[in-house]
């Protein structure tokens, strides 16, 4: 889930940035420190949006920089358990696929794709279903549910697990087929079914 979080910190403005505005210097320092960081409480910190810097800073003996309290807003992404997400397959492996959701990739294990015997073809970048003939490939878009989230300090990139083994989850084309079956209107074009799905 994307959200805007308000945070407070103290930034050190080095003498090399004294020629720029206080706000611009603080935002640049905050960007270097926080952007692309994973925090156990906030999730993925994507971008620093705005900052309010106290003009009156503090100095420490022997340090040429000034220290300022700053309140700032950051765009964050925190994946929540059971949340439904839209994603795109970016890589196929022997054990499943990596799906881009927001700023990170989640693992869709072969066992979580569907109730069918699946074969992963890494060379051609596809997952093939034996009975239904359905396929997933790099670039396919799908809808999935988040089943596992690990954003602790040990996980440098964070780990997210997703599943498509529930009704109305999976590749967009599969969902359109399920909608057709559930409404009992097989004469309706696929495009109309897709519109109803969203």
Coordinates of N, CA and C in Angstrom, one line a residue:
X1 N 0.8 -1.2 0.0 CA 0.0 0.0 0.0 C 0.9 1.2 0.0
X2 N 0.6 2.2 -0.9 CA 1.4 3.4 -1.0 C 0.8 4.4 0.0
X3 N 1.7 5.2 0.7 CA 1.2 6.2 1.6 C 2.2 7.3 1.7
X4 N 1.8 8.4 2.2 CA 2.7 9.5 2.5 C 2.9 9.6 4.0
X5 N 4.2 9.5 4.4 CA 4.5 9.4 5.8 C 5.3 10.7 6.2
X6 N 5.0 11.2 7.4 CA 5.6 12.4 7.9 C 6.7 12.0 8.9
X7 N 7.9 12.4 8.7 CA 9.0 12.0 9.5 C 9.8 13.2 10.0
X8 N 10.6 13.0 11.1 CA 11.4 14.0 11.7 C 12.8 13.5 11.8
X9 N 13.8 14.4 11.5 CA 15.2 14.0 11.6 C 16.0 15.3 11.9
X10 N 17.3 15.1 12.1 CA 18.2 16.2 12.2 C 19.2 16.0 11.1
X11 N 19.4 17.0 10.2 CA 20.4 16.9 9.2 C 21.6 17.8 9.4
X12 N 22.7 17.3 9.0 CA 23.9 18.1 9.0 C 24.2 18.8 7.7
X13 N 24.2 20.1 7.6 CA 24.4 20.8 6.4 C 25.9 21.1 6.4
X14 N 26.7 20.5 5.4 CA 28.1 20.8 5.4 C 28.4 22.1 4.8
X15 N 29.6 22.7 5.1 CA 30.0 24.0 4.6 C 29.9 24.1 3.1
X16 N 30.1 23.0 2.4 CA 30.1 23.0 0.9 C 28.7 23.3 0.4
X17 N 27.6 23.2 1.2 CA 26.3 23.5 0.7 C 25.7 24.8 1.3
X18 N 26.6 25.6 1.9 CA 26.1 26.9 2.5 C 25.7 27.8 1.4
X19 N 26.1 27.7 0.2 CA 25.7 28.6 -0.9 C 24.3 28.3 -1.4
X20 N 23.7 27.1 -1.1 CA 22.4 26.8 -1.6 C 21.4 27.1 -0.5
X21 N 20.1 27.1 -0.9 CA 19.0 27.4 0.1 C 19.0 26.2 1.1
X22 N 18.6 26.6 2.3 CA 18.6 25.6 3.4 C 17.7 24.4 3.1
X23 N 16.5 24.7 2.5 CA 15.6 23.6 2.2 C 16.2 22.7 1.1
X24 N 16.7 23.3 0.1 CA 17.3 22.5 -1.0 C 18.4 21.6 -0.5
X25 N 19.3 22.1 0.3 CA 20.4 21.4 0.9 C 19.9 20.2 1.8
X26 N 18.9 20.5 2.6 CA 18.3 19.5 3.5 C 17.6 18.4 2.7
X27 N 16.9 18.7 1.6 CA 16.2 17.7 0.8 C 17.2 16.8 0.1
X28 N 18.3 17.4 -0.4 CA 19.3 16.6 -1.1 C 20.0 15.6 -0.1
X29 N 20.2 16.0 1.1 CA 20.8 15.2 2.2 C 19.8 14.0 2.5
X30 N 18.5 14.4 2.7 CA 17.5 13.4 3.0 C 17.3 12.4 1.9
X31 N 17.4 12.9 0.7 CA 17.3 11.9 -0.5 C 18.4 10.9 -0.4
X32 N 19.6 11.4 -0.2 CA 20.8 10.4 -0.1 C 20.6 9.4 1.0
X33 N 20.1 9.9 2.1 CA 19.9 9.0 3.3 C 18.8 8.1 3.2
X34 N 17.6 8.5 2.7 CA 16.4 7.7 2.9 C 15.9 7.1 1.6
X35 N 16.0 7.7 0.4 CA 15.5 7.1 -0.8 C 16.1 5.7 -1.1
X36 N 15.2 4.8 -1.5 CA 15.6 3.4 -1.7 C 15.9 2.6 -0.5
X37 N 15.6 3.1 0.7 CA 15.8 2.4 1.9 C 14.6 1.6 2.3
X38 N 14.8 0.5 3.0 CA 13.7 -0.3 3.6 C 13.7 -0.2 5.1
X39 N 12.6 0.2 5.6 CA 12.4 0.4 7.0 C 11.3 -0.6 7.5
X40 N 11.6 -1.2 8.6 CA 10.6 -2.3 9.1 C 9.3 -1.7 9.4
X41 N 9.2 -0.4 9.8 CA 7.9 0.2 10.2 C 7.2 0.9 9.0
X42 N 8.0 1.5 8.1 CA 7.5 2.2 6.9 C 7.4 1.4 5.6
X43 N 8.3 0.4 5.5 CA 8.4 -0.3 4.3 C 9.4 0.3 3.4
X44 N 9.1 0.4 2.1 CA 10.1 0.9 1.1 C 9.9 2.4 1.0
X45 N 11.0 3.2 1.3 CA 10.9 4.6 1.1 C 11.3 4.9 -0.3
X46 N 10.3 5.4 -1.1 CA 10.5 5.6 -2.5 C 11.1 7.0 -2.8
X47 N 10.5 8.0 -2.2 CA 10.9 9.4 -2.6 C 10.6 10.4 -1.5
X48 N 11.5 11.4 -1.3 CA 11.2 12.5 -0.4 C 10.5 13.6 -1.2
X49 N 9.3 14.0 -0.6 CA 8.4 14.9 -1.3 C 8.6 16.3 -0.9
X50 N 8.7 16.6 0.4 CA 8.8 18.0 0.8 C 9.4 18.0 2.2
X51 N 10.0 19.2 2.6 CA 10.7 19.3 3.9 C 10.5 20.7 4.5
X52 N 10.3 20.7 5.8 CA 10.3 22.0 6.5 C 11.5 22.0 7.4
X53 N 12.4 22.9 7.2 CA 13.7 22.9 7.9 C 13.7 24.1 8.9
X54 N 14.1 23.8 10.2 CA 14.2 24.9 11.2 C 15.4 25.8 10.7
X55 N 15.2 27.0 10.6 CA 16.2 27.9 10.1 C 17.3 28.1 11.2
X56 N 17.0 28.0 12.4 CA 18.0 28.1 13.5 C 18.6 26.8 13.7
X57 N 19.9 26.6 13.3 CA 20.5 25.3 13.5 C 21.5 25.4 14.7
X58 N 22.1 24.3 14.9 CA 23.1 24.2 16.0 C 24.5 23.9 15.5
X59 N 25.5 24.3 16.2 CA 26.9 24.0 15.8 C 27.6 23.2 16.9
X60 N 28.5 22.4 16.5 CA 29.2 21.6 17.4 C 30.7 22.0 17.3
X61 N 31.4 22.2 18.4 CA 32.8 22.6 18.3 C 33.6 21.6 17.5
X62 N 34.4 22.2 16.6 CA 35.3 21.3 15.8 C 34.6 20.8 14.5
X63 N 33.3 21.1 14.3 CA 32.6 20.7 13.1 C 32.1 22.0 12.4
X64 N 32.5 22.1 11.1 CA 32.1 23.2 10.3 C 30.7 23.3 9.8
X65 N 30.0 22.2 10.0 CA 28.6 22.1 9.5 C 27.6 22.6 10.5
X66 N 26.4 22.8 10.1 CA 25.3 23.2 11.0 C 24.3 22.0 11.0
X67 N 23.6 21.9 12.2 CA 22.7 20.8 12.4 C 21.3 21.4 12.5
X68 N 20.3 20.9 11.7 CA 19.0 21.5 11.7 C 18.0 20.4 11.8
X69 N 16.9 20.7 12.6 CA 15.8 19.8 12.7 C 15.0 19.9 11.5
X70 N 14.5 18.8 10.9 CA 13.7 18.9 9.7 C 12.5 17.9 9.8
X71 N 11.4 18.4 9.4 CA 10.2 17.6 9.3 C 9.9 17.4 7.8
X72 N 9.8 16.1 7.4 CA 9.7 15.9 5.9 C 8.6 14.8 5.6
X73 N 8.1 14.9 4.4 CA 7.2 13.9 3.9 C 7.9 12.9 2.9
X74 N 7.5 11.7 3.0 CA 8.1 10.7 2.1 C 7.0 9.8 1.6
X75 N 7.2 9.4 0.3 CA 6.3 8.5 -0.3 C 6.8 7.1 0.0
X76 N 5.9 6.3 0.6 CA 6.4 4.9 1.0 C 5.4 3.9 0.5
X77 N 6.0 2.6 0.4 CA 5.2 1.5 0.0 C 5.4 0.4 1.0
X78 N 4.3 0.0 1.7 CA 4.3 -1.0 2.7 C 3.4 -2.1 2.3
X79 N 3.9 -3.3 1.8 CA 3.0 -4.4 1.4 C 2.4 -5.0 2.6
X80 N 1.1 -5.1 2.6 CA 0.3 -5.7 3.7 C -0.2 -7.1 3.3
X81 N -0.2 -8.0 4.3 CA -0.7 -9.3 4.1 C -2.1 -9.3 3.7
X82 N -2.4 -10.2 2.8 CA -3.8 -10.3 2.2 C -4.2 -9.2 1.2
X83 N -3.3 -8.2 1.0 CA -3.6 -7.1 0.1 C -3.6 -7.7 -1.4
X84 N -4.5 -7.2 -2.2 CA -4.5 -7.6 -3.6 C -3.7 -6.6 -4.4
X85 N -2.8 -7.1 -5.2 CA -1.9 -6.2 -5.9 C -1.9 -6.5 -7.4
X86 N -1.6 -5.5 -8.2 CA -1.4 -5.7 -9.7 C 0.1 -5.7 -9.9
X87 N 0.5 -6.6 -10.8 CA 2.0 -6.7 -11.1 C 2.3 -7.1 -12.5
X88 N 3.6 -7.1 -12.8 CA 4.1 -7.5 -14.1 C 5.2 -8.5 -13.9
X89 N 5.2 -9.6 -14.6 CA 6.3 -10.6 -14.5 C 7.6 -10.0 -15.1
X90 N 8.6 -10.0 -14.3 CA 9.9 -9.5 -14.8 C 11.0 -10.5 -15.0
X91 N 10.7 -11.7 -14.4 CA 11.7 -12.8 -14.6 C 11.1 -14.2 -14.3
X92 N 11.5 -15.2 -15.0 CA 11.0 -16.5 -14.8 C 12.2 -17.4 -14.4
X93 N 12.0 -18.2 -13.3 CA 13.1 -19.0 -12.8 C 12.6 -20.5 -12.8
X94 N 13.4 -21.4 -12.4 CA 13.0 -22.8 -12.2 C 11.9 -23.0 -11.2
X95 N 11.9 -22.1 -10.2 CA 11.0 -22.3 -9.1 C 9.8 -21.4 -9.1
X96 N 9.7 -20.5 -10.1 CA 8.5 -19.6 -10.2 C 8.8 -18.4 -11.0
X97 N 8.2 -17.3 -10.6 CA 8.4 -16.0 -11.3 C 8.6 -14.9 -10.3
X98 N 9.3 -13.8 -10.7 CA 9.4 -12.6 -10.0 C 8.5 -11.6 -10.6
X99 N 7.6 -11.0 -9.8 CA 6.6 -10.1 -10.3 C 6.8 -8.7 -9.7
X100 N 6.9 -7.7 -10.5 CA 7.1 -6.3 -10.1 C 5.8 -5.7 -9.5
X101 N 5.8 -5.4 -8.2 CA 4.7 -4.8 -7.6 C 5.2 -3.5 -6.9
X102 N 4.8 -2.4 -7.4 CA 5.3 -1.1 -6.8 C 6.8 -1.0 -7.1
X103 N 7.5 -0.7 -6.0 CA 9.0 -0.5 -6.2 C 9.8 -1.7 -6.1
X104 N 9.2 -2.9 -5.9 CA 10.0 -4.1 -5.6 C 9.4 -5.3 -6.4
X105 N 10.1 -6.4 -6.2 CA 9.7 -7.7 -6.9 C 9.2 -8.6 -5.8
X106 N 8.1 -9.4 -6.1 CA 7.6 -10.4 -5.2 C 7.8 -11.7 -5.9
X107 N 7.9 -12.8 -5.1 CA 8.1 -14.1 -5.6 C 6.7 -14.8 -5.8
X108 N 6.4 -15.3 -7.0 CA 5.2 -16.1 -7.2 C 5.8 -17.5 -7.5
X109 N 5.7 -18.4 -6.4 CA 6.3 -19.7 -6.5 C 5.4 -20.5 -7.4
X110 N 5.9 -21.5 -8.1 CA 5.2 -22.4 -9.0 C 3.9 -23.0 -8.4
X111 N 4.1 -23.4 -7.1 CA 3.0 -24.0 -6.4 C 1.9 -23.0 -6.1
X112 N 2.1 -21.7 -6.3 CA 1.1 -20.7 -6.0 C 0.5 -20.1 -7.3
X113 N 0.8 -20.6 -8.4 CA 0.2 -20.1 -9.7 C -1.2 -20.6 -9.9
X114 N -1.4 -21.9 -9.9 CA -2.8 -22.4 -10.2 C -2.8 -23.9 -9.8
X115 N -4.0 -24.5 -9.8 CA -4.1 -25.9 -9.5 C -4.0 -26.7 -10.8
X116 N -2.7 -26.9 -11.2 CA -2.4 -27.6 -12.5 C -0.9 -28.0 -12.4
X117 N -0.5 -29.0 -13.2 CA 0.9 -29.3 -13.2 C 1.6 -28.3 -14.1
X118 N 2.6 -27.6 -13.5 CA 3.3 -26.5 -14.2 C 4.7 -26.9 -14.6
X119 N 5.1 -26.3 -15.7 CA 6.5 -26.5 -16.1 C 7.1 -25.1 -16.4
X120 N 8.3 -24.9 -15.8 CA 8.9 -23.6 -16.0 C 10.0 -23.7 -17.1
X121 N 9.9 -22.9 -18.1 CA 10.8 -22.9 -19.2 C 11.6 -21.6 -19.2
X122 N 12.7 -21.7 -18.5 CA 13.5 -20.5 -18.2 C 14.1 -19.9 -19.5
X123 N 14.5 -20.7 -20.5 CA 15.1 -20.2 -21.7 C 14.1 -19.3 -22.5
X124 N 12.9 -19.8 -22.6 CA 11.9 -19.0 -23.4 C 11.1 -18.0 -22.5
X125 N 11.4 -18.0 -21.2 CA 10.8 -17.1 -20.2 C 9.3 -17.3 -20.1
X126 N 8.9 -18.6 -19.9 CA 7.5 -18.9 -19.8 C 7.2 -20.0 -18.7
X127 N 6.0 -19.9 -18.1 CA 5.5 -21.0 -17.3 C 4.3 -21.6 -18.0
X128 N 4.3 -22.9 -18.2 CA 3.3 -23.5 -19.0 C 2.5 -24.5 -18.1
X129 N 1.1 -24.4 -18.2 CA 0.2 -25.3 -17.5 C -0.1 -26.5 -18.3
X130 N 0.1 -27.7 -17.8 CA -0.1 -28.9 -18.5 C -1.5 -29.2 -19.0
X131 N -2.5 -29.1 -18.1 CA -3.9 -29.4 -18.5 C -4.6 -28.3 -19.2
X132 N -4.6 -27.1 -18.6 CA -5.4 -26.0 -19.1 C -4.7 -25.3 -20.3
X133 N -3.4 -25.5 -20.5 CA -2.7 -24.8 -21.6 C -2.4 -23.3 -21.4
X134 N -2.7 -22.8 -20.2 CA -2.5 -21.4 -19.9 C -1.0 -21.2 -19.7
X135 N -0.6 -20.0 -20.0 CA 0.9 -19.6 -19.9 C 1.0 -18.3 -19.2
X136 N 2.2 -18.1 -18.6 CA 2.6 -16.9 -18.1 C 4.0 -16.6 -18.7
X137 N 4.3 -15.4 -19.1 CA 5.6 -15.1 -19.6 C 6.1 -13.7 -19.1
X138 N 7.3 -13.4 -19.4 CA 7.9 -12.1 -19.0 C 7.1 -11.1 -19.7
X139 N 6.6 -10.1 -18.9 CA 5.8 -9.0 -19.5 C 4.3 -9.2 -19.2
X140 N 3.9 -10.4 -18.8 CA 2.5 -10.7 -18.5 C 2.1 -9.9 -17.3
X141 N 0.9 -9.3 -17.3 CA 0.4 -8.6 -16.1 C -0.6 -9.5 -15.4
X142 N -0.6 -9.4 -14.1 CA -1.5 -10.3 -13.3 C -2.0 -9.6 -12.0
X143 N -2.9 -10.2 -11.4 CA -3.5 -9.8 -10.1 C -3.2 -10.9 -9.1
X144 N -2.6 -10.6 -7.9 CA -2.2 -11.6 -6.9 C -2.5 -11.1 -5.5
X145 N -2.5 -12.0 -4.6 CA -2.7 -11.6 -3.1 C -1.3 -11.8 -2.4
X146 N -1.0 -10.9 -1.6 CA 0.3 -11.0 -0.8 C 0.1 -12.0 0.4
X147 N 0.9 -13.0 0.4 CA 0.8 -14.0 1.5 C 2.0 -14.0 2.5
X148 N 3.1 -13.3 2.1 CA 4.2 -13.3 3.1 C 5.0 -12.0 2.9
X149 N 5.4 -11.4 4.0 CA 6.1 -10.1 3.9 C 7.2 -10.2 5.0
X150 N 8.5 -9.9 4.6 CA 9.6 -9.9 5.5 C 10.4 -8.6 5.2
X151 N 10.3 -7.6 6.1 CA 11.1 -6.4 5.9 C 12.0 -6.1 7.0
X152 N 12.4 -7.2 7.7 CA 13.3 -7.0 8.9 C 14.7 -6.6 8.5
X153 N 15.5 -6.3 9.4 CA 16.9 -5.8 9.2 C 17.7 -6.8 8.4
X154 N 17.5 -8.1 8.6 CA 18.3 -9.1 7.9 C 18.0 -9.1 6.4
X155 N 16.8 -8.7 6.0 CA 16.4 -8.7 4.6 C 16.7 -7.4 4.0
X156 N 17.9 -7.4 3.3 CA 18.4 -6.1 2.7 C 17.4 -5.6 1.6
X157 N 16.8 -6.5 0.8 CA 15.9 -6.1 -0.2 C 14.5 -6.3 0.2
X158 N 14.2 -7.0 1.3 CA 12.9 -7.4 1.7 C 12.4 -8.6 0.9
X159 N 11.5 -9.4 1.5 CA 11.0 -10.6 0.8 C 9.5 -10.5 0.8
X160 N 8.9 -10.7 -0.4 CA 7.4 -10.7 -0.5 C 7.0 -11.9 -1.2
X161 N 6.0 -12.7 -0.7 CA 5.5 -13.8 -1.4 C 4.1 -13.5 -1.8
X162 N 3.7 -14.0 -3.0 CA 2.3 -13.8 -3.5 C 1.7 -15.1 -4.0
X163 N 0.4 -15.1 -4.2 CA -0.3 -16.2 -4.7 C -1.4 -15.8 -5.7
X164 N -1.7 -16.7 -6.7 CA -2.7 -16.5 -7.6 C -3.7 -17.7 -7.6
X165 N -3.7 -18.5 -6.5 CA -4.5 -19.7 -6.4 C -5.8 -19.4 -5.7
X166 N -6.5 -18.4 -6.1 CA -7.8 -18.0 -5.6 C -8.7 -17.5 -6.7
X167 N -10.0 -17.5 -6.6 CA -10.8 -17.0 -7.7 C -10.5 -15.6 -8.0
X168 N -10.6 -15.2 -9.3 CA -10.4 -13.9 -9.8 C -8.9 -13.4 -9.6
X169 N -8.0 -14.3 -9.4 CA -6.6 -13.9 -9.4 C -5.9 -14.6 -10.5
X170 N -4.7 -14.0 -10.9 CA -3.9 -14.6 -12.0 C -3.8 -13.6 -13.1
X171 N -3.4 -14.1 -14.3 CA -3.2 -13.3 -15.5 C -4.5 -12.6 -15.8
X172 N -4.4 -11.4 -16.4 CA -5.6 -10.6 -16.7 C -6.6 -11.4 -17.6
X173 N -6.0 -12.1 -18.6 CA -6.9 -12.9 -19.5 C -7.6 -14.0 -18.8
X174 N -7.0 -14.6 -17.8 CA -7.7 -15.7 -17.0 C -8.9 -15.1 -16.2
X175 N -8.6 -13.9 -15.6 CA -9.7 -13.2 -14.9 C -10.9 -12.9 -15.8
X176 N -10.6 -12.4 -17.0 CA -11.7 -12.1 -17.9 C -12.5 -13.4 -18.2
X177 N -11.8 -14.5 -18.4 CA -12.5 -15.8 -18.6 C -13.4 -16.2 -17.4
X178 N -12.9 -16.0 -16.2 CA -13.6 -16.3 -15.0 C -14.9 -15.4 -14.9
X179 N -14.7 -14.2 -15.3 CA -15.9 -13.2 -15.2 C -17.0 -13.7 -16.2
X180 N -16.5 -14.1 -17.4 CA -17.5 -14.6 -18.4 C -18.2 -15.8 -17.8
X181 N -17.5 -16.7 -17.2 CA -18.1 -18.0 -16.7 C -19.1 -17.6 -15.6
X182 N -18.7 -16.7 -14.7 CA -19.5 -16.4 -13.5 C -20.8 -15.7 -13.9
X183 N -20.7 -14.8 -14.9 CA -21.9 -14.1 -15.3 C -22.8 -14.9 -16.3
X184 N -22.2 -16.0 -16.8 CA -23.0 -16.9 -17.7 C -23.2 -16.2 -19.1
X185 N -22.5 -15.1 -19.4 CA -22.7 -14.4 -20.6 C -21.5 -14.7 -21.5
X186 N -21.5 -15.8 -22.3 CA -20.3 -16.1 -23.1 C -20.4 -15.3 -24.4
X187 N -21.5 -14.6 -24.7 CA -21.6 -13.8 -26.0 C -20.9 -12.5 -25.8
X188 N -20.7 -12.1 -24.6 CA -20.2 -10.7 -24.3 C -18.7 -10.7 -24.7
X189 N -18.3 -9.7 -25.4 CA -16.9 -9.6 -25.8 C -15.9 -9.5 -24.6
X190 N -14.7 -10.0 -24.8 CA -13.7 -10.0 -23.7 C -13.5 -8.6 -23.2
X191 N -13.5 -7.6 -24.1 CA -13.1 -6.3 -23.7 C -14.2 -5.8 -22.7
X192 N -15.5 -6.1 -22.9 CA -16.5 -5.6 -21.9 C -16.3 -6.3 -20.6
X193 N -15.9 -7.5 -20.6 CA -15.7 -8.3 -19.3 C -14.5 -7.7 -18.6
X194 N -13.5 -7.2 -19.3 CA -12.3 -6.6 -18.7 C -12.7 -5.3 -18.0
X195 N -13.6 -4.5 -18.7 CA -14.0 -3.3 -18.2 C -14.8 -3.5 -16.9
X196 N -15.7 -4.5 -16.8 CA -16.4 -4.8 -15.6 C -15.5 -5.3 -14.5
X197 N -14.4 -5.9 -14.8 CA -13.5 -6.4 -13.8 C -12.8 -5.2 -13.1
X198 N -12.6 -4.1 -13.7 CA -11.9 -3.0 -13.1 C -12.8 -2.0 -12.4

